[in-house]
Amino acid sequence: MNYFTHEKRYNTVNEFYKHKFGIKVYKISLNGNFTCPNLDGKISTKGCIFCSEKGSGDFAGNKFDPLDKQFSDILKLMQNKWKTGKYIAYFQANTNTYGPLNKLKNLFEKSLTLDPNIVGLSIATRPDCLDNAILDYLEDLSKRTYLTVELGLQSIHPKTLKFINRGHGLKAFENACRELRKRNINIVVHIINGLPNESKSEMLETAKYLNKHDIQGVKIHMLFIQKNTDLATYFMATPFKLLSLEEFVEVTTDQLELLNENIIIHRLTGDAPRDELIEPLWTLKKLVVTNEIDKLMRKRNSYQGCGEKDEK
Ligand code: SF4
């Protein structure tokens, strides 16, 4: 099944949610005050090269506030944009399955009780932070709410994973996918376009690789340089070529054409806070980016998945 519309020739998450829940659904980003094994020394103390001071959860609530305050603060902001709708509680910052099982249980169970309009839970984590006890708990949770686990992958290329100091390889990703799907848990995978020294064909290979796994959604990010990150330091010392808007639109459209038509597209482009973004500034114009992708798909008369069979 696909959720294409006249304007969007790929499965937008908005359309998917509208079909699933019958109404607009948006995410409320909460902060569970987790850390990450790639920051606390278990794997490394440096973190991924692009990781921000807030553990790549820059739009989440304040980690020192209780969940109900975080929820009401973020909801207020979101309601300036959308007056009605239902919500998915989203744990984005750092690694949200990296902690004692009791902490996870308390937090996730509490988040489901914050508001009767919460219809689901989305948990972002690393593929190497899902042990059996956590997986079994998530399976139980997924029987009671619409649960999605978001896995950071970023790239399938070992040289890139090393460069970005990801701290895990494809094996961890593949194990996580297998174990989550064994338990019927929805998976959304994050990938990044424009990582240094990656060619367009390597970015397309990452998209093709996703088709070989039973995943339900993808977030496609554009690499951006955010202040106070190792990537910013590297970029200042060794400037590298960032993708232009046109290049990002072209590679992302190619990826959409390759991706299996059942996969839901949860995001296109990156998302740095305006005052922390160094480059590329065009990533702030999210609507322009998605409009350009729509335009190119119309011009090519293409749609999500149309290139998949030829490219497999
Ligand atoms: S896995 Fe996430 S939180 Fe951990 S270092 Fe990488 S980007 Fe930061």
CSV table of C-alpha atoms and ligand atoms in Angstrom, one decimal:
chain,number,residue,atom,x,y,z
A,1,MET,CA,0.0,0.0,0.0
A,2,ASN,CA,1.2,3.5,-0.7
A,3,TYR,CA,0.1,7.0,0.4
A,4,PHE,CA,1.0,9.0,-2.6
A,5,THR,CA,-1.1,12.1,-3.4
A,6,HIS,CA,-1.4,14.4,-6.4
A,7,GLU,CA,1.4,16.6,-4.9
A,8,LYS,CA,3.6,14.1,-3.2
A,9,ARG,CA,4.8,11.2,-5.2
A,10,TYR,CA,6.2,9.4,-2.1
A,11,ASN,CA,4.8,8.3,1.2
A,12,THR,CA,4.8,11.3,3.5
A,13,VAL,CA,4.5,10.5,7.1
A,14,ASN,CA,1.7,13.1,7.4
A,15,GLU,CA,-0.4,11.2,4.9
A,16,PHE,CA,0.4,7.9,6.5
A,17,TYR,CA,-0.7,9.1,10.0
A,18,LYS,CA,-3.9,10.6,8.5
A,19,HIS,CA,-4.8,7.2,7.1
A,20,LYS,CA,-3.8,5.4,10.3
A,21,PHE,CA,-5.3,7.7,12.9
A,22,GLY,CA,-7.8,9.7,10.9
A,23,ILE,CA,-6.4,13.0,11.9
A,24,LYS,CA,-3.2,15.1,11.9
A,25,VAL,CA,-0.6,13.6,14.2
A,26,TYR,CA,2.6,15.3,15.2
A,27,LYS,CA,5.5,14.5,17.4
A,28,ILE,CA,6.2,16.0,20.8
A,29,SER,CA,9.9,15.8,21.6
A,30,LEU,CA,10.6,14.9,25.2
A,31,ASN,CA,14.0,14.5,26.8
A,32,GLY,CA,14.5,11.4,29.0
A,33,ASN,CA,17.9,12.7,30.2
A,34,PHE,CA,19.8,9.8,28.7
A,35,THR,CA,23.5,9.7,27.7
A,36,CYS,CA,25.1,7.7,25.0
A,37,PRO,CA,27.8,5.0,25.1
A,38,ASN,CA,29.6,6.9,22.3
A,39,LEU,CA,29.9,9.9,24.6
A,40,ASP,CA,30.3,8.5,28.1
A,41,GLY,CA,33.4,6.4,27.4
A,42,LYS,CA,31.8,3.0,27.0
A,43,ILE,CA,32.6,3.1,23.3
A,44,SER,CA,34.2,6.6,23.0
A,45,THR,CA,34.0,10.0,24.6
A,46,LYS,CA,34.0,11.9,21.3
A,47,GLY,CA,30.6,10.9,20.0
A,48,CYS,CA,29.5,11.1,16.4
A,49,ILE,CA,31.3,13.9,14.6
A,50,PHE,CA,28.0,15.8,14.1
A,51,CYS,CA,26.6,15.2,17.5
A,52,SER,CA,25.4,18.4,19.1
A,53,GLU,CA,25.7,19.5,22.8
A,54,LYS,CA,22.1,18.3,23.2
A,55,GLY,CA,22.8,14.8,21.9
A,56,SER,CA,21.2,15.6,18.5
A,57,GLY,CA,17.9,16.3,20.2
A,58,ASP,CA,17.9,20.1,19.9
A,59,PHE,CA,14.2,20.5,19.8
A,60,ALA,CA,13.3,18.3,22.7
A,61,GLY,CA,12.1,19.5,26.1
A,62,ASN,CA,14.4,20.6,28.9
A,63,LYS,CA,16.0,17.4,30.4
A,64,PHE,CA,15.8,18.8,33.9
A,65,ASP,CA,12.0,19.3,33.8
A,66,PRO,CA,9.6,16.5,34.6
A,67,LEU,CA,7.9,14.9,31.6
A,68,ASP,CA,4.6,16.5,32.1
A,69,LYS,CA,6.1,20.0,32.1
A,70,GLN,CA,8.2,19.2,29.0
A,71,PHE,CA,5.1,17.9,27.3
A,72,SER,CA,3.0,21.0,28.1
A,73,ASP,CA,5.8,23.4,27.1
A,74,ILE,CA,6.4,21.7,23.7
A,75,LEU,CA,2.7,21.2,23.1
A,76,LYS,CA,2.1,24.9,23.5
A,77,LEU,CA,4.7,25.7,20.9
A,78,MET,CA,3.3,23.1,18.5
A,79,GLN,CA,-0.2,24.4,18.9
A,80,ASN,CA,0.9,27.7,17.5
A,81,LYS,CA,1.1,25.7,14.2
A,82,TRP,CA,-1.5,23.1,14.6
A,83,LYS,CA,-4.6,23.6,16.7
A,84,THR,CA,-5.9,20.1,16.6
A,85,GLY,CA,-4.4,16.7,16.2
A,86,LYS,CA,-3.1,13.7,18.1
A,87,TYR,CA,0.5,13.2,19.3
A,88,ILE,CA,3.4,10.8,19.4
A,89,ALA,CA,5.7,11.2,22.3
A,90,TYR,CA,9.2,11.2,20.8
A,91,PHE,CA,12.4,10.5,22.7
A,92,GLN,CA,15.1,11.9,20.4
A,93,ALA,CA,18.1,13.2,22.4
A,94,ASN,CA,21.0,10.9,23.0
A,95,THR,CA,20.4,7.1,23.1
A,96,ASN,CA,17.0,6.4,24.6
A,97,THR,CA,17.5,2.7,25.3
A,98,TYR,CA,20.8,3.2,27.1
A,99,GLY,CA,19.9,2.9,30.8
A,100,PRO,CA,18.5,0.6,33.4
A,101,LEU,CA,15.3,-1.2,32.2
A,102,ASN,CA,13.4,0.3,35.2
A,103,LYS,CA,14.2,3.8,34.1
A,104,LEU,CA,13.1,3.0,30.5
A,105,LYS,CA,9.9,1.5,31.8
A,106,ASN,CA,9.0,4.4,34.1
A,107,LEU,CA,9.7,7.0,31.4
A,108,PHE,CA,7.9,5.3,28.5
A,109,GLU,CA,4.9,4.2,30.6
A,110,LYS,CA,4.6,7.8,32.0
A,111,SER,CA,4.8,9.3,28.6
A,112,LEU,CA,1.8,7.4,27.5
A,113,THR,CA,-0.3,8.8,30.3
A,114,LEU,CA,0.6,12.5,29.7
A,115,ASP,CA,-2.4,13.2,27.5
A,116,PRO,CA,-5.4,11.1,26.1
A,117,ASN,CA,-4.4,12.3,22.6
A,118,ILE,CA,-1.1,10.5,22.7
A,119,VAL,CA,-1.5,7.7,20.2
A,120,GLY,CA,2.1,6.4,20.1
A,121,LEU,CA,5.7,6.5,21.1
A,122,SER,CA,8.8,6.9,19.1
A,123,ILE,CA,12.2,6.0,20.6
A,124,ALA,CA,15.5,7.0,18.9
A,125,THR,CA,18.5,4.8,19.7
A,126,ARG,CA,21.6,3.2,18.5
A,127,PRO,CA,21.4,-0.3,17.0
A,128,ASP,CA,24.0,-1.6,19.5
A,129,CYS,CA,21.8,-0.5,22.6
A,130,LEU,CA,19.0,-3.0,22.4
A,131,ASP,CA,19.6,-6.0,24.6
A,132,ASN,CA,17.1,-8.9,25.0
A,133,ALA,CA,15.4,-7.5,28.1
A,134,ILE,CA,14.8,-4.1,26.5
A,135,LEU,CA,13.6,-5.7,23.3
A,136,ASP,CA,11.2,-7.9,25.2
A,137,TYR,CA,9.8,-4.9,27.0
A,138,LEU,CA,9.5,-2.9,23.8
A,139,GLU,CA,7.6,-5.8,22.3
A,140,ASP,CA,5.1,-5.7,25.2
A,141,LEU,CA,4.9,-1.9,24.8
A,142,SER,CA,4.2,-2.2,21.0
A,143,LYS,CA,1.1,-4.3,21.8
A,144,ARG,CA,-0.3,-1.4,23.8
A,145,THR,CA,0.6,1.6,21.6
A,146,TYR,CA,1.8,2.5,18.2
A,147,LEU,CA,5.6,2.1,18.8
A,148,THR,CA,8.4,3.0,16.5
A,149,VAL,CA,12.1,2.5,17.2
A,150,GLU,CA,14.3,5.0,15.2
A,151,LEU,CA,17.8,3.6,14.4
A,152,GLY,CA,20.7,5.7,13.5
A,153,LEU,CA,22.6,4.2,10.6
A,154,GLN,CA,23.7,7.3,8.6
A,155,SER,CA,25.7,5.4,6.0
A,156,ILE,CA,26.5,1.8,5.0
A,157,HIS,CA,30.1,2.6,4.1
A,158,PRO,CA,32.8,1.6,6.6
A,159,LYS,CA,35.1,4.5,5.7
A,160,THR,CA,32.3,6.9,6.5
A,161,LEU,CA,31.2,5.2,9.7
A,162,LYS,CA,34.8,5.4,10.8
A,163,PHE,CA,35.1,9.1,9.8
A,164,ILE,CA,32.0,10.1,11.7
A,165,ASN,CA,33.1,8.0,14.7
A,166,ARG,CA,29.8,6.1,14.7
A,167,GLY,CA,31.2,3.3,16.9
A,168,HIS,CA,29.2,0.5,15.3
A,169,GLY,CA,29.1,-1.2,12.0
A,170,LEU,CA,26.4,-2.8,9.8
A,171,LYS,CA,26.3,-6.0,11.8
A,172,ALA,CA,24.9,-4.2,14.8
A,173,PHE,CA,22.3,-2.6,12.5
A,174,GLU,CA,21.3,-5.8,10.9
A,175,ASN,CA,21.0,-7.6,14.3
A,176,ALA,CA,18.8,-4.8,15.7
A,177,CYS,CA,16.6,-4.9,12.6
A,178,ARG,CA,16.2,-8.7,12.9
A,179,GLU,CA,15.4,-8.6,16.6
A,180,LEU,CA,13.0,-5.7,16.4
A,181,ARG,CA,11.1,-7.2,13.4
A,182,LYS,CA,11.0,-10.6,15.2
A,183,ARG,CA,8.9,-8.8,17.8
A,184,ASN,CA,6.9,-6.9,15.2
A,185,ILE,CA,8.2,-3.5,16.2
A,186,ASN,CA,8.2,-0.7,13.6
A,187,ILE,CA,11.6,0.6,12.5
A,188,VAL,CA,12.6,4.0,11.1
A,189,VAL,CA,16.2,4.4,9.9
A,190,HIS,CA,18.1,7.6,9.8
A,191,ILE,CA,20.6,8.2,6.9
A,192,ILE,CA,22.6,11.3,6.0
A,193,ASN,CA,23.3,12.7,2.6
A,194,GLY,CA,26.4,14.8,1.9
A,195,LEU,CA,28.9,13.1,4.3
A,196,PRO,CA,32.5,14.0,3.4
A,197,ASN,CA,34.1,11.9,0.7
A,198,GLU,CA,30.8,10.1,-0.2
A,199,SER,CA,30.0,10.0,-3.9
A,200,LYS,CA,26.4,10.2,-5.1
A,201,SER,CA,26.5,6.5,-6.1
A,202,GLU,CA,27.6,5.6,-2.5
A,203,MET,CA,24.6,7.5,-1.1
A,204,LEU,CA,22.4,5.6,-3.5
A,205,GLU,CA,23.9,2.4,-2.3
A,206,THR,CA,22.8,3.2,1.2
A,207,ALA,CA,19.2,3.7,0.0
A,208,LYS,CA,19.3,0.4,-1.9
A,209,TYR,CA,20.7,-1.4,1.1
A,210,LEU,CA,17.6,-0.2,3.1
A,211,ASN,CA,15.3,-2.1,0.7
A,212,LYS,CA,16.9,-5.3,1.7
A,213,HIS,CA,15.7,-4.9,5.2
A,214,ASP,CA,12.3,-5.1,6.7
A,215,ILE,CA,12.0,-1.4,7.7
A,216,GLN,CA,8.9,0.7,7.8
A,217,GLY,CA,10.3,4.2,7.6
A,218,VAL,CA,13.3,6.4,6.7
A,219,LYS,CA,14.5,9.8,7.7
A,220,ILE,CA,16.8,11.3,5.1
A,221,HIS,CA,18.9,14.1,6.5
A,222,MET,CA,21.2,16.6,4.8
A,223,LEU,CA,24.5,16.9,6.6
A,224,PHE,CA,24.7,20.3,8.2
A,225,ILE,CA,27.5,22.0,10.2
A,226,GLN,CA,26.3,22.9,13.6
A,227,LYS,CA,28.3,25.2,16.0
A,228,ASN,CA,30.2,23.5,18.8
A,229,THR,CA,30.5,20.1,17.2
A,230,ASP,CA,33.6,18.2,16.1
A,231,LEU,CA,32.3,18.5,12.6
A,232,ALA,CA,32.4,22.3,12.9
A,233,THR,CA,36.0,22.1,14.1
A,234,TYR,CA,36.9,19.8,11.2
A,235,PHE,CA,35.1,21.9,8.7
A,236,MET,CA,37.0,25.1,9.8
A,237,ALA,CA,40.3,23.3,9.6
A,238,THR,CA,39.6,21.2,6.4
A,239,PRO,CA,36.7,22.8,4.5
A,240,PHE,CA,35.0,20.2,2.4
A,241,LYS,CA,32.3,20.5,-0.2
A,242,LEU,CA,28.8,20.5,1.1
A,243,LEU,CA,25.9,19.5,-1.2
A,244,SER,CA,24.2,22.4,-2.9
A,245,LEU,CA,20.4,22.5,-2.7
A,246,GLU,CA,20.2,21.2,-6.3
A,247,GLU,CA,22.6,18.3,-5.6
A,248,PHE,CA,20.7,17.3,-2.5
A,249,VAL,CA,17.4,17.4,-4.4
A,250,GLU,CA,18.8,15.3,-7.1
A,251,VAL,CA,20.3,12.6,-4.9
A,252,THR,CA,17.4,12.5,-2.6
A,253,THR,CA,14.9,12.2,-5.5
A,254,ASP,CA,17.0,9.3,-6.9
A,255,GLN,CA,16.9,7.7,-3.5
A,256,LEU,CA,13.1,8.1,-3.2
A,257,GLU,CA,12.8,6.5,-6.6
A,258,LEU,CA,14.9,3.6,-5.4
A,259,LEU,CA,13.2,3.1,-2.0
A,260,ASN,CA,10.6,0.4,-1.8
A,261,GLU,CA,7.1,2.0,-2.2
A,262,ASN,CA,5.9,0.7,1.2
A,263,ILE,CA,8.5,2.6,3.2
A,264,ILE,CA,7.2,5.8,4.9
A,265,ILE,CA,9.4,8.9,4.5
A,266,HIS,CA,9.5,10.6,7.9
A,267,ARG,CA,11.8,13.4,7.0
A,268,LEU,CA,13.7,15.0,4.2
A,269,THR,CA,16.6,17.5,5.0
A,270,GLY,CA,18.3,18.3,8.2
A,271,ASP,CA,17.1,20.2,11.2
A,272,ALA,CA,19.6,22.5,13.0
A,273,PRO,CA,18.4,25.4,15.2
A,274,ARG,CA,18.7,28.6,13.1
A,275,ASP,CA,21.2,30.3,15.4
A,276,GLU,CA,23.4,27.3,15.6
A,277,LEU,CA,23.7,26.5,11.9
A,278,ILE,CA,26.9,27.3,10.2
A,279,GLU,CA,26.3,25.7,6.7
A,280,PRO,CA,24.5,25.1,4.5
A,281,LEU,CA,22.0,27.8,5.1
A,282,TRP,CA,19.5,26.5,2.5
A,283,THR,CA,18.7,23.6,4.9
A,284,LEU,CA,16.6,26.2,6.8
A,285,LYS,CA,14.2,26.4,3.9
A,286,LYS,CA,12.6,23.0,4.4
A,287,LEU,CA,9.5,23.8,2.3
A,288,VAL,CA,11.7,24.9,-0.6
A,289,VAL,CA,13.6,21.6,-0.4
A,290,THR,CA,10.5,19.5,-0.5
A,291,ASN,CA,8.9,21.6,-3.2
A,292,GLU,CA,12.0,21.2,-5.4
A,293,ILE,CA,11.9,17.4,-4.8
A,294,ASP,CA,8.2,17.4,-5.8
A,295,LYS,CA,9.0,19.4,-8.9
A,296,LEU,CA,11.7,17.1,-10.0
A,297,MET,CA,9.6,14.0,-9.5
A,298,ARG,CA,6.8,15.6,-11.6
A,299,LYS,CA,9.3,16.6,-14.3
A,300,ARG,CA,10.7,13.0,-14.4
A,301,ASN,CA,7.2,11.6,-14.0
A,302,SER,CA,8.6,9.4,-11.3
A,303,TYR,CA,7.4,8.2,-7.9
A,304,GLN,CA,8.8,6.4,-4.9
A,305,GLY,CA,9.9,2.9,-5.8
A,306,CYS,CA,9.8,3.4,-9.6
A,307,GLY,CA,13.5,2.7,-9.9
A,308,GLU,CA,13.7,-0.1,-7.4
A,309,LYS,CA,13.2,-3.1,-9.8
A,310,ASP,CA,15.8,-1.9,-12.2
A,311,GLU,CA,18.4,-1.1,-9.5
A,312,LYS,CA,18.1,-4.2,-7.3
B,1,SF4,S1,24.7,8.0,18.7
B,1,SF4,FE1,23.5,9.9,18.8
B,1,SF4,S2,23.8,10.7,20.9
B,1,SF4,FE2,25.4,9.2,20.5
B,1,SF4,S3,27.1,10.4,19.8
B,1,SF4,FE3,26.1,9.7,18.0
B,1,SF4,S4,24.6,11.3,17.5
B,1,SF4,FE4,25.4,11.7,19.6
